[in-house]
Amino acid sequence: MAEMGMGKGVTAGKLASNVQKKLTRAQEKVMQKLGKADETRDVAFEEGVINFNKQYTEGSKLQKDLRAYLAAVQTMHESSKNLQECLSDMYEPEWYGKDDLDSIVEDTDVLWTDFHQKLVDNALISMDTYLGQFPDIKSRIAKRDRKLVDYDSARHNHSSTNKGKKGKDGGIKITKPASLLERATPVWAQGILSAHNIAQSNLSRNQAEDELERAQKVFEEINEDLQEELPSLWNSRVGFYISTFQSMSGFEEKFHKEMGKLDQNLYDILVKLEKQDMSGELPRGADPANHTLSPGGPPPIPKSPSKLRPAMPPRPESSPCRDMKPENIINLFDAAAAPNISVTSPTQAVSWDTWEADTLTTPAAPTAAAPTPAAVAPEETPVVAAAATNGDSEAVEMPPGFLFKVTTMHDYAANDSDELEMKAGDIVLVVAFDNPEEQDEGWLMGMKQEDWIQNKQSSLKGVFPENFTSRL
């Protein structure tokens, strides 16, 4: 029943022996702390243990910091890879050095991977091997401390056992019987009992001596090994630190040197791309139609007319000038001022905005000198203008609501169905909006002059940003 619940190979006798050893050690430590028993001290060994603990603590911290450093290298690798892949994805195929840039991105990833792996193989693994010997030595130091207590206990037991009281003649003094057994023993038998006690004492002295020899042997064996290992281990730290950090510094130097070359190559590619961009040169493989802008680039596009439209105040419903009949308008001038002008054609009706501007510069006095036909014809009939831009002296009929002409300074691609697509150099005829409230700030309505000449009423009309054009 006593052996039930015990581990495999553990007997009741062995368990009792271990318990007895612990009690004996505890009793010995108490006696030593109370000063009732001397303690074996080894100052040199104690200093070696202090150095060992310091070395173990420093090595553990170095291992922790090295792992953190490698984790940071891995994180930096991933961040660098993501950043350069982003650049590669945004870098258009027709831009300068696209293939070279992709090669740099790939080489950079390989360089990071190689750098991290070398640090693991030559620094982290060496660090783990170096620290792997400390736990075993630490357990042996603890075992030595226990065996030292056993040795002191055996030494004290042996010393107390050999303290026999001797008489003046040098013989062993037999003490008077003190126990009830001794008192009850007849006088003739007390000599036999005393002899038995002496034999028992001799046996105890022999056992104490054997126990002392055994404890001393065990202690000295483990102590001698540690006396050699601890100083050697303490001195090995210098060489280990040198080897570890020399390897790391060498790998880092090579890594940064190679990384610097790749960074310089990437920088040179971007410098050449920048020069081409600033000079207006076409990147290789580019479509010339997409690169006709001026070096400064087009101005910002105003908000699309399909977006929020600002509120516009309504035009006045009537005015004295608007109520005038067409024939009365013509009568303001001399007949010679408006030769061959028909006022009945609906396609040649005078624009209200143009007419309103012209009346501000036209003399109202009927007695004023009549201007020459060539001078007043463009003002009286804004729907007819000379096509001077085409080098043709013939009059060109303008679309209804014509206001003025503009030339396109930059390409403009239509973003909506109601917008007019233009190329740099196009001449556009600006006309009034059918509904002034539909006009957005910064936008004009018009049609290309070439389209109007060829197609007239069926020409394409749309809105466009005013800051992409220049008024003629």
Phi, psi and omega in degrees: 000330182291335184268355181291138178085358180273158179291165181296131178084359180259120180258168180294324180293318179293320178297317179295323178296318179295320178296318180297322178296317180297318179295319180296318179295318179297319179295320180293319179296322179295316179297323179291319179292328178280353180081011180270356178214138180283156184238133177287124182240143176227097186297318181298318180292320179298322176293323177296323178293321178298315178296321179299312180297321178295315180297320179295318179295315180296319179295321178295320178294318178298319178298317179296315180293324179294319176296320177296321178296316179294323176296321178292322176298318178296318178295318178296324176299312181296318180295316179296320179296314180296320181294315182288326175294326176296316178298318180295322178292323181281337183287113186290148185301328183277353178288158183297135171072027181299315181294319179296321179295318178298322178294321178295318179299317180293315180295325179295319178296318179296320181295318177298316181298316180295319180297315180295319182293322179293323176295321179294314185289321189256351180239304185291315180295320176297322179295318179295321179294320180298315181282345183294339181276345185289317181301320180294316180294323179298318179293326178289327175296318178296322179294320178300319179298321179293317180293330176293320177295319177298320179295315178298319180296317179294323179294318179292321179296318179295321181293318180290329180290324183277000178276076178269143179277125182248150180278183181292330181275006179088350179279167180284129181276128179270121180284158178291147179298135182242333183276164179298324180296317180293322178294325181280348181286135177299161183297319182294340182261352183293329177295320178295318180296320179296319177298321178296317179297321178296320178296319178296320178296318178298320178297317179296321179294321178295317178297318179297321180293318177296318179297320179295316180297317180294314180297321180294320180295314180297316181295314183294327179297309182288329180291318179298319179297315181291327178297332177273321187284318186298310177298321179296318179295320180297319180285337183287344184297325182297309179297324179293316179298319180297312182297316183296310185281335172294318178296314181296316181294324177294317178295319180294319179299312180296320181297311182292329177295312179293322178295324177297322177296316179296319178296321178295319177297318178295319179298317180297321178298316182290328177296316179294321177295322179295318179297318177296321180293319181288328181275351179082008179291155181276129171298150184299137178079009183275157177276119181303332181295339182264005184226044179260008180285158176290161183305328181285345181086161181288157177286168179294144182276130177295169177301138183297145176301337179284351178274200183296128181258133179289150179292135180245136177291144181291148176288153179297142183291327182204156176209161181301323182290323182293328183280355180288142179284151181304320182293329178291326178297317181294326182292348178291340183243166176291154182300331180286344183283343182223068180286139172056040179252122177267131180255006182259348183284125182293336181279351181243023179295141182289133177291136180298317182293320180291317182296321181295324179287324183290325183294339179286337183251359182259129179300135180269344183285125181291344183271358181292157180296136182288128178287163179290152181301323182293335183278325186260346184300316179295330182281323182283328185234081180291351180276357179233126180216156179280138181274067184292332183291339180261004181072018182252132181276354180287149178286139179251128179286126182271157180287161178302140179075016181299137181246304180194175179252152174224155173249142183278127181266334183219153174297145176221121178265127182296134179255356181211167185290337182265011181258155183257123178275135186226156173243153179301130181100349179293142172263125184243134176268115182273131180235163180285150174291142176299321177238107184304333181291344180276349182281129176264153180296131179088004182237144178237162176248136179185186180214154179292138182297319180297321178293321180293319181296322183277322189246349179054237187296337180270005179292155184279127180241140180196175180266156181206158180287131183294326185284001172269000186231169175227133183287136178271000000 
